[in-house]
Short mmCIF file of C-alpha atoms in Angstrom, two decimals:
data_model
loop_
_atom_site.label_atom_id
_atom_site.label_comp_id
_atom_site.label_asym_id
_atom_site.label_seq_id
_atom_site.Cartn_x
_atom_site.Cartn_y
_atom_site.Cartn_z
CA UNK J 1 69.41 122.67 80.33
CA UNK J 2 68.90 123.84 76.69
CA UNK J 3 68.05 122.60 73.49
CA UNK J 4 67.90 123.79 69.68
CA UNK J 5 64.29 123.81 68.25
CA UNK J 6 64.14 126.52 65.60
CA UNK J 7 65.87 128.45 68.30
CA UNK J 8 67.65 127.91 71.38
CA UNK J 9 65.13 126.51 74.50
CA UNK J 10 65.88 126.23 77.89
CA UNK J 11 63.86 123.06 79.42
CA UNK J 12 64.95 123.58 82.71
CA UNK J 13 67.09 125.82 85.13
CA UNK J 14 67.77 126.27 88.64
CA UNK J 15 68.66 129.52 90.47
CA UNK J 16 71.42 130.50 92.53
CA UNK J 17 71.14 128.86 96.32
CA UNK J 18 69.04 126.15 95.13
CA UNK J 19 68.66 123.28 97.82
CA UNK J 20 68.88 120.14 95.91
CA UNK J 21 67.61 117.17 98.60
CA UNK J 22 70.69 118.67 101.25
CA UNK J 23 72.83 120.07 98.74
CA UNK J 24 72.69 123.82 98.48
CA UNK J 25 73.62 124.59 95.01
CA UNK J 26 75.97 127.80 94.88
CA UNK J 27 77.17 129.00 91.70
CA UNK J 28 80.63 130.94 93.40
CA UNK J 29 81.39 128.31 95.11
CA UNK J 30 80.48 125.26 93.25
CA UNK J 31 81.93 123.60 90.19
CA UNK J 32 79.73 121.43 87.45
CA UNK J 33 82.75 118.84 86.42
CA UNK J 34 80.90 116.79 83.90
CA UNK J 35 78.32 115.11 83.06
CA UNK J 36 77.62 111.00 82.02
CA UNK J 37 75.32 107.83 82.67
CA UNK J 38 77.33 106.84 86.05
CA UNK J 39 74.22 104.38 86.93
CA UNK J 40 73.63 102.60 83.44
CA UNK J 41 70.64 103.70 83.26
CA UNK J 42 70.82 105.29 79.67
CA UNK J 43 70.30 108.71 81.01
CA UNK J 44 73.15 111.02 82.08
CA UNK J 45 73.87 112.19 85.62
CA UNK J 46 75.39 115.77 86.44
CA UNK J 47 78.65 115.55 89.21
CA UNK J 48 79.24 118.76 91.18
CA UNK J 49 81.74 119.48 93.63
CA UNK J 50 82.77 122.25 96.23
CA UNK J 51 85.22 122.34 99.40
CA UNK J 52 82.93 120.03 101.47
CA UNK J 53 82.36 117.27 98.69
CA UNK J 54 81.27 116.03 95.98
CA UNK J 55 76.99 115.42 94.85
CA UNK J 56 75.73 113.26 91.97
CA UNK J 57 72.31 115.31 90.76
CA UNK J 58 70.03 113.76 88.54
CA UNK J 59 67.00 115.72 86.39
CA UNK J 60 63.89 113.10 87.50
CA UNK J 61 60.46 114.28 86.75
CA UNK J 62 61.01 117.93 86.41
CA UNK J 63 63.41 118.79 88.64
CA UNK J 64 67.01 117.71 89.71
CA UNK J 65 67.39 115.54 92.49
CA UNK J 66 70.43 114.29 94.86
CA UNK J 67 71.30 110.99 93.54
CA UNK J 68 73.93 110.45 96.33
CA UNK J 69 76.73 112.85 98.02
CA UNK J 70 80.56 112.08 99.28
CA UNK J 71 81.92 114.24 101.94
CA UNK J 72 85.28 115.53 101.68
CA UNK J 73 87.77 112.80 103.36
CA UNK J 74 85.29 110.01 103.12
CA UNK J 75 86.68 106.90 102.46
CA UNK J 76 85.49 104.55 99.54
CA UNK J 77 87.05 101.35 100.23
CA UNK J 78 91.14 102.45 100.00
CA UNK J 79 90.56 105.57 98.73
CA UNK J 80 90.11 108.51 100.81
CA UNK J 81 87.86 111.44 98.38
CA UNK J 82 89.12 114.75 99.36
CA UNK J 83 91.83 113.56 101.93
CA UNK J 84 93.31 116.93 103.13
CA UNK J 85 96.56 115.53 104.05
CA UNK J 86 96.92 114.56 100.36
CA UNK J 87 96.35 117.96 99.98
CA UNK J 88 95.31 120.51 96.13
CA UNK J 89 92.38 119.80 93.92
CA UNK J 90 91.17 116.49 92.12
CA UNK J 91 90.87 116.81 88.14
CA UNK J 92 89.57 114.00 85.96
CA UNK J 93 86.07 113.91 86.10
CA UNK J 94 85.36 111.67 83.33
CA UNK J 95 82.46 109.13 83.24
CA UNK J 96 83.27 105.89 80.94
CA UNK J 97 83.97 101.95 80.99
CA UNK J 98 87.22 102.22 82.61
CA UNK J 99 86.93 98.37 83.37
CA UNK J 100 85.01 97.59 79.83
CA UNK J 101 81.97 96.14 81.59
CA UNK J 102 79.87 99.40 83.00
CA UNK J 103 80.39 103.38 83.40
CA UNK J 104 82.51 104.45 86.10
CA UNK J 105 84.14 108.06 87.79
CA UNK J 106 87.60 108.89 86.91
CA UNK J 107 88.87 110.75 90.47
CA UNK J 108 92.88 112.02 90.33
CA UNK J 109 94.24 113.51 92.51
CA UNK J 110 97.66 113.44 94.96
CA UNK J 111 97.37 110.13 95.90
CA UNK J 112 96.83 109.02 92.47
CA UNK J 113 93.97 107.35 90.54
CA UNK J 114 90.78 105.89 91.19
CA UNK J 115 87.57 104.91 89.26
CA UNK J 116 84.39 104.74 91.19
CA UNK J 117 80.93 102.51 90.58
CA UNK J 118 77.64 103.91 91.44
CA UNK J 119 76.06 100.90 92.98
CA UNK J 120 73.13 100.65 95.15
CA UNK J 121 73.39 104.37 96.17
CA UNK J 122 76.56 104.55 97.03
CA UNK J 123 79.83 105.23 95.30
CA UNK J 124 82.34 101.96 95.90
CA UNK J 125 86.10 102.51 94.35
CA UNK J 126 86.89 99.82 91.67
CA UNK J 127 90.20 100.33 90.49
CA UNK J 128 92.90 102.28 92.10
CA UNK J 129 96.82 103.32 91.09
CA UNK J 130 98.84 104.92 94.06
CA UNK J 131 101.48 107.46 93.17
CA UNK J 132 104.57 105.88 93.00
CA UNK J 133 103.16 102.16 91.95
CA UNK J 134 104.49 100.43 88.80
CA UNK J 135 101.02 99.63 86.37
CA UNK J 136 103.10 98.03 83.80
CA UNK J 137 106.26 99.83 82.33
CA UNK J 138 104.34 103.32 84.17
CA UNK J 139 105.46 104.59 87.30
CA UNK J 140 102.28 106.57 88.63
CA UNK J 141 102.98 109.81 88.75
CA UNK J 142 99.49 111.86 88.63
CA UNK J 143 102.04 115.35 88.98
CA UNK J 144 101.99 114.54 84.93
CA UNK J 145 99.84 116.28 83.18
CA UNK J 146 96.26 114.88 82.65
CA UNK J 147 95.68 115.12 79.11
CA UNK J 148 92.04 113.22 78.80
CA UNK J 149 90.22 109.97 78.10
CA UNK J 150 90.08 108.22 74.89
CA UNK J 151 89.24 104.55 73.78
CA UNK J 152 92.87 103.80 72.08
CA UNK J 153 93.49 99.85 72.40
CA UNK J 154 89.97 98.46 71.98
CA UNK J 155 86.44 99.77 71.81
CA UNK J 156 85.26 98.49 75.14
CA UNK J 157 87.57 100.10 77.47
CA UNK J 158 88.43 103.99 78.36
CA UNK J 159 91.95 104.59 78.55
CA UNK J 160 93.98 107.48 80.67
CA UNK J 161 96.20 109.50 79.38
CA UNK J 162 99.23 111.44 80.94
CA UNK J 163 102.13 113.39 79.62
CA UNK J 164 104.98 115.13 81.03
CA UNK J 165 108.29 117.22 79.53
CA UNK J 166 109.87 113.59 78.49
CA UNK J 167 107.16 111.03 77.45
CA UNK J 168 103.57 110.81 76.82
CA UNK J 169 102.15 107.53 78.82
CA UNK J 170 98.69 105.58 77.49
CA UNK J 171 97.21 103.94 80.09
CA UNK J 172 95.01 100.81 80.45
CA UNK J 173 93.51 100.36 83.74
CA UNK J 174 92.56 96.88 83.47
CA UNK J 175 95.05 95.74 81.54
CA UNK J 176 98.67 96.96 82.75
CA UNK J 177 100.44 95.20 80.28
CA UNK J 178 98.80 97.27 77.17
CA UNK J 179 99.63 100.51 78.80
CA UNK J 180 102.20 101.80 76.33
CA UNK J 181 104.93 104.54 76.39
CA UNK J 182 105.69 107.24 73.81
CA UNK J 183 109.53 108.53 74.25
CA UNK J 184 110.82 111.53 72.80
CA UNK J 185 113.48 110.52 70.07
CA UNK J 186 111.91 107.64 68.65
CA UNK J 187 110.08 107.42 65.13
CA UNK J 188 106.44 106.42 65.36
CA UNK J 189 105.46 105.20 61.79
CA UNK J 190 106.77 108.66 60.07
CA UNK J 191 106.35 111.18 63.20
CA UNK J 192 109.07 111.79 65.59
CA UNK J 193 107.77 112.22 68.32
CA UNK J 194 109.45 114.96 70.88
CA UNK J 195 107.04 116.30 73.90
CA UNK J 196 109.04 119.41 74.29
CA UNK J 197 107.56 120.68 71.16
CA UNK J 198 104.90 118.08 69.84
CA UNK J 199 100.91 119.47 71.31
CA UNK J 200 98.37 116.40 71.64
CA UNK J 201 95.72 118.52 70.22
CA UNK J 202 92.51 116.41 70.48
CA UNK J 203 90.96 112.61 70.58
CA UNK J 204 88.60 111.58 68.29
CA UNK J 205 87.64 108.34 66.14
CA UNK J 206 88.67 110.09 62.55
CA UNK J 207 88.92 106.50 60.40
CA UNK J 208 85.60 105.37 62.01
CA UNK J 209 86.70 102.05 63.22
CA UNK J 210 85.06 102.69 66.84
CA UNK J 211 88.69 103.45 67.96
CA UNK J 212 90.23 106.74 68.85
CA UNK J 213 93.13 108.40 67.18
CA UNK J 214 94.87 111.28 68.59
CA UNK J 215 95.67 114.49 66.42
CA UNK J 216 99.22 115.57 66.85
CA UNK J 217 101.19 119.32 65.99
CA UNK J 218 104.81 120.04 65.95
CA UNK J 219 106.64 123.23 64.38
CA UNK J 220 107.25 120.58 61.48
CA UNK J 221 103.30 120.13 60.92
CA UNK J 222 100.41 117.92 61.77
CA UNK J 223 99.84 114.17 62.05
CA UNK J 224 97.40 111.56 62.71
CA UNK J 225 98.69 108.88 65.39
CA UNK J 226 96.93 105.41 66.27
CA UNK J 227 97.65 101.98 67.96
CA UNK J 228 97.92 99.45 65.49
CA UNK J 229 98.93 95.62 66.19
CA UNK J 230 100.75 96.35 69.93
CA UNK J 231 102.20 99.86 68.44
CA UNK J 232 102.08 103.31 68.38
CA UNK J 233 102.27 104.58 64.61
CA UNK J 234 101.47 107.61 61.81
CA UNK J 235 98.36 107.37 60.08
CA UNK J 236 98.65 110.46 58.19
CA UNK J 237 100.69 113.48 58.34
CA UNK J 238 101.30 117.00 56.71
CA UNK J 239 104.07 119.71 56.69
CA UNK J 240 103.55 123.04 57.15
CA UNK J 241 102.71 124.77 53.72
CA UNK J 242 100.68 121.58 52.60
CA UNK J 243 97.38 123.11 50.59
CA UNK J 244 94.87 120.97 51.18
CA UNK J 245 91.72 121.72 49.23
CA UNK J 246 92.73 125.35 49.91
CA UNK J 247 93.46 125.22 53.64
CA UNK J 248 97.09 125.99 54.32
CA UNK J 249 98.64 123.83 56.77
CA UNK J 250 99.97 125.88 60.13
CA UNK J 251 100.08 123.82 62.99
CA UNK J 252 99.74 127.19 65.24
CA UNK J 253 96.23 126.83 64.29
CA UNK J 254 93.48 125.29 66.93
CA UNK J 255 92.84 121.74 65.55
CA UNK J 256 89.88 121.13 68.39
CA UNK J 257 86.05 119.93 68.92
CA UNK J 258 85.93 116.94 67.09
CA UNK J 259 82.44 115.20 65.96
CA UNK J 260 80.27 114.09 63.58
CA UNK J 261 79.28 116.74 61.55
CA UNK J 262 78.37 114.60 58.84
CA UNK J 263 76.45 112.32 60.10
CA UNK J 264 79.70 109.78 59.27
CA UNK J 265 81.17 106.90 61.36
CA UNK J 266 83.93 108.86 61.02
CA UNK J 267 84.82 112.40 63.26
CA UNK J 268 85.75 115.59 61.42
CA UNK J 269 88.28 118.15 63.31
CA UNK J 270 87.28 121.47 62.80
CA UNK J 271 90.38 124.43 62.34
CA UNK J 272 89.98 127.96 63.74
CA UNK J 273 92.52 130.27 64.53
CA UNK J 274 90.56 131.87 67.44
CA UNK J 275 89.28 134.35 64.89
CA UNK J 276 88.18 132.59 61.89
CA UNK J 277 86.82 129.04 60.99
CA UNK J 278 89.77 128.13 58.76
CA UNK J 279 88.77 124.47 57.85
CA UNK J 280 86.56 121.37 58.56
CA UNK J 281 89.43 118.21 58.10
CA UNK J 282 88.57 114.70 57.67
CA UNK J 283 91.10 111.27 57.63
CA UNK J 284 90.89 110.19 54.17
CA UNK J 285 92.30 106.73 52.45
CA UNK J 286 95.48 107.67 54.80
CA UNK J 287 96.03 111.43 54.14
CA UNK J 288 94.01 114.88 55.06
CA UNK J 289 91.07 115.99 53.48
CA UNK J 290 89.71 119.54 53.57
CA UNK J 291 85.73 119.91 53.18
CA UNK J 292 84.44 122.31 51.36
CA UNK J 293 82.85 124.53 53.55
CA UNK J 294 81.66 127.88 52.43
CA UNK J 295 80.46 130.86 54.54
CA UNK J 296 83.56 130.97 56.94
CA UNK J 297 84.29 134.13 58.10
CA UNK J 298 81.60 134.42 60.64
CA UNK J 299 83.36 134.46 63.64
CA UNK J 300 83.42 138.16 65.01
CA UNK J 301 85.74 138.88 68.08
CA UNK J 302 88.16 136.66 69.65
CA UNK J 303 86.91 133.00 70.40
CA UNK J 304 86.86 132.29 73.36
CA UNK J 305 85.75 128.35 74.43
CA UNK J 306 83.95 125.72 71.92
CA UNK J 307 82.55 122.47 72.32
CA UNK J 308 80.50 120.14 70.55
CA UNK J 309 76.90 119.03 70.83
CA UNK J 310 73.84 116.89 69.40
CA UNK J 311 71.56 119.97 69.70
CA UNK J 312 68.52 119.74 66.92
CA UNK J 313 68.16 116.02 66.57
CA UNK J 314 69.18 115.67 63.33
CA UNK J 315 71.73 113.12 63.76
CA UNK J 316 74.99 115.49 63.48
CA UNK J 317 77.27 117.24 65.50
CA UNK J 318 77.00 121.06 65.85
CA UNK J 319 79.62 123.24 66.52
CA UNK J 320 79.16 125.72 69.50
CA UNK J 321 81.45 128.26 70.54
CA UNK J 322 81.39 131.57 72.56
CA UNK J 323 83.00 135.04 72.34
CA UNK J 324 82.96 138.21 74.41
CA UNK J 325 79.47 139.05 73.41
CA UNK J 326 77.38 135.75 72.40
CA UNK J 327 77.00 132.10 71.81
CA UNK J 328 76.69 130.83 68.62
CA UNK J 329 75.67 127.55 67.39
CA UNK J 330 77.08 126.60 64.09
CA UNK J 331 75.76 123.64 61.08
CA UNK J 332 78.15 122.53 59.53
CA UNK J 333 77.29 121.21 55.98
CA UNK J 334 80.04 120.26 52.96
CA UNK J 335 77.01 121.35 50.54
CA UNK J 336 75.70 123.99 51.84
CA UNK J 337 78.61 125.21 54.08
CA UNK J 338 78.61 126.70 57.94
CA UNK J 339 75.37 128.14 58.84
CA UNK J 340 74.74 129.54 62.32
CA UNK J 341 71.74 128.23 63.73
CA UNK J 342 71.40 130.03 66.25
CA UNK J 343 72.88 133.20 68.46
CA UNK J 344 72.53 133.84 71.63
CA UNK J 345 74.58 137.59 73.68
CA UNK J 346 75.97 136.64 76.67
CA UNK J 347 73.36 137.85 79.90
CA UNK J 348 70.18 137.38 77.17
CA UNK J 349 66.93 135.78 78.91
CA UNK J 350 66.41 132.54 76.93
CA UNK J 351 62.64 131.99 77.39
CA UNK J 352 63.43 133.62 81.12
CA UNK J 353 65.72 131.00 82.23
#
């Protein structure tokens, strides 16, 4: 577990074949799937699975400690975790009010969907979607591609969302009728919308209205899509070519890891083209706006996974990614531009973690 003070710190680490209350932890063969407050308690649990299961760890008085473990082909209530006759791997593994009222685990999988409830110790299934059920206008299918959570009708409930070669599917687990349908070949505000070449590039809440927005690419450009008033529609959009504040639009760019970097209700998207930071954009009054960030051409080597983190306390978003040969946590700043906080080469002893 680290944190940025002046430099990177690591609170707390375990090593390899660690035996957390009956779960040995082992790094080749286990896999750290997220992280999120599954109890309500304000403070974020850590799921990890393997081949035998799955284990809910929780960091309680220095030191991590089993929360509560599920056994492969356990049943909670109609759902079976791990059932080998439904056979391959689960994916999901998000934590969020998938019923509006309290955090829950998002488990996919071959049979189809289920969120789970942490409650009194053990995990109880709450909502579940079998392949091949209607939920609205939606026939289950979890063979779609999982594309990730975002908060798309309303501001208290998580919503799923899958895609395939044809259509792009919302989802609203407690409310089937809201689950909405994007079809290839029909106009949404000004984007037409095609899966075989449109890319769902990210989530984020870019007009700062507490609801998310997803950021869209085509060969023709980029757009902003949101659910307004029981529709799908364009809340900004750009061609190729479009300068904007000196950033040339190209939707093969990476439009990824959005967050506050401001400090703003709103999120900014930050643009890379896995060798350069190209661009920091922002929704503004309808249309894209490019911040001014100086000090750009930092990245060295070929980027090679980024993500986004509170890591200094200050309120804003930083900007981590990793190459080849380090991690590097980036400020960003529209008056004072990108500033790397803080690098760290890949194998280096932080504080002998």
């Amino acid at each position: 577990l680290l944190s940025l003070r002046g430099s990177l710190i690591c609170d707390f680490s375990i090593p390899d074949k660690t035996n957390i209350d009956g779960w040995l932890f082992d790094k080749t063969t286990d896999t750290v799937q997220c992280s999120g407050d599954i109890d309500n308690d304000g403070i974020d649990e850590i799921i990890i699975t393997d081949t035998l299961g799955l284990a809910i760890v929780k960091y309680m008085e220095g030191s991590l400690r089993l929360i509560v473990r599920v056994a492969s082909s356990t049943a909670r209530g109609n759902w079976i975790y791990g059932d080998a006759a439904n056979g391959g791997r689960y994916c999901g593994y998000k934590i969020s009010k998938f019923n509006g009222q309290q955090n829950e685990l998002l488990l996919i999988s071959k049979q189809g969907i289920a969120t789970v409830s942490l409650q009194d110790g053990n995990l109880i299934s709450m909502q579940i979607l079998k392949n091949g059920e209607l939920h609205a206008n939606w026939k289950v299918n979890t063979g779609d591609h999982f594309l990730g959570v975002a908060k798309l009708f309303d501001d208290t409930e998580t919503n799923i969302v899958f895609e395939n070669n044809i259509d792009m599917h919302l989802v609203s687990i407690t409310n089937p009728d809201q689950t909405f349908t994007l079809r290839t070949g029909i106009r949404y505000g000004g984007w037409l919308f095609n899966r075989a070449d449109n890319t769902i590039q990210c989530f984020g809440d870019f007009d700062g209205d507490g609801l998310d927005e997803f950021f869209i690419s085509s060969p023709w450009g980029i757009g902003i899509l949101k659910w307004i008033n029981g529709i799908v529609t364009s809340v900004a959009m750009a061609p190729n070519g479009t300068n904007i504040n000196g950033y040339i639009v190209d939707n093969k760019n990476v439009f990824a890891s959005p967050g506050n970097y401001l400090a703003t209700k709103n999120q900014e998207i930050i643009v890379h083209n896995n060798a350069q930071l190209l661009a920091v954009l922002e929704l503004d009054n309808g249309a894209f706006k490019s911040l001014n960030i100086p000090n750009k051409n930092f990245i060295s080597g070929d980027l090679a996974g980024e993500f986004v983190a509170k890591m200094d306390r200050d309120q804003k978003c930083d900007w981590l990614f990793k190459n080849s040969g380090a991690l590097y946590v980036v400020n960003i700043d529209e008056t004072t531009g990108s500033k790397i906080e803080n690098i760290v080469e890949i194998n280096a002893d932080i504080n002998e973690c």
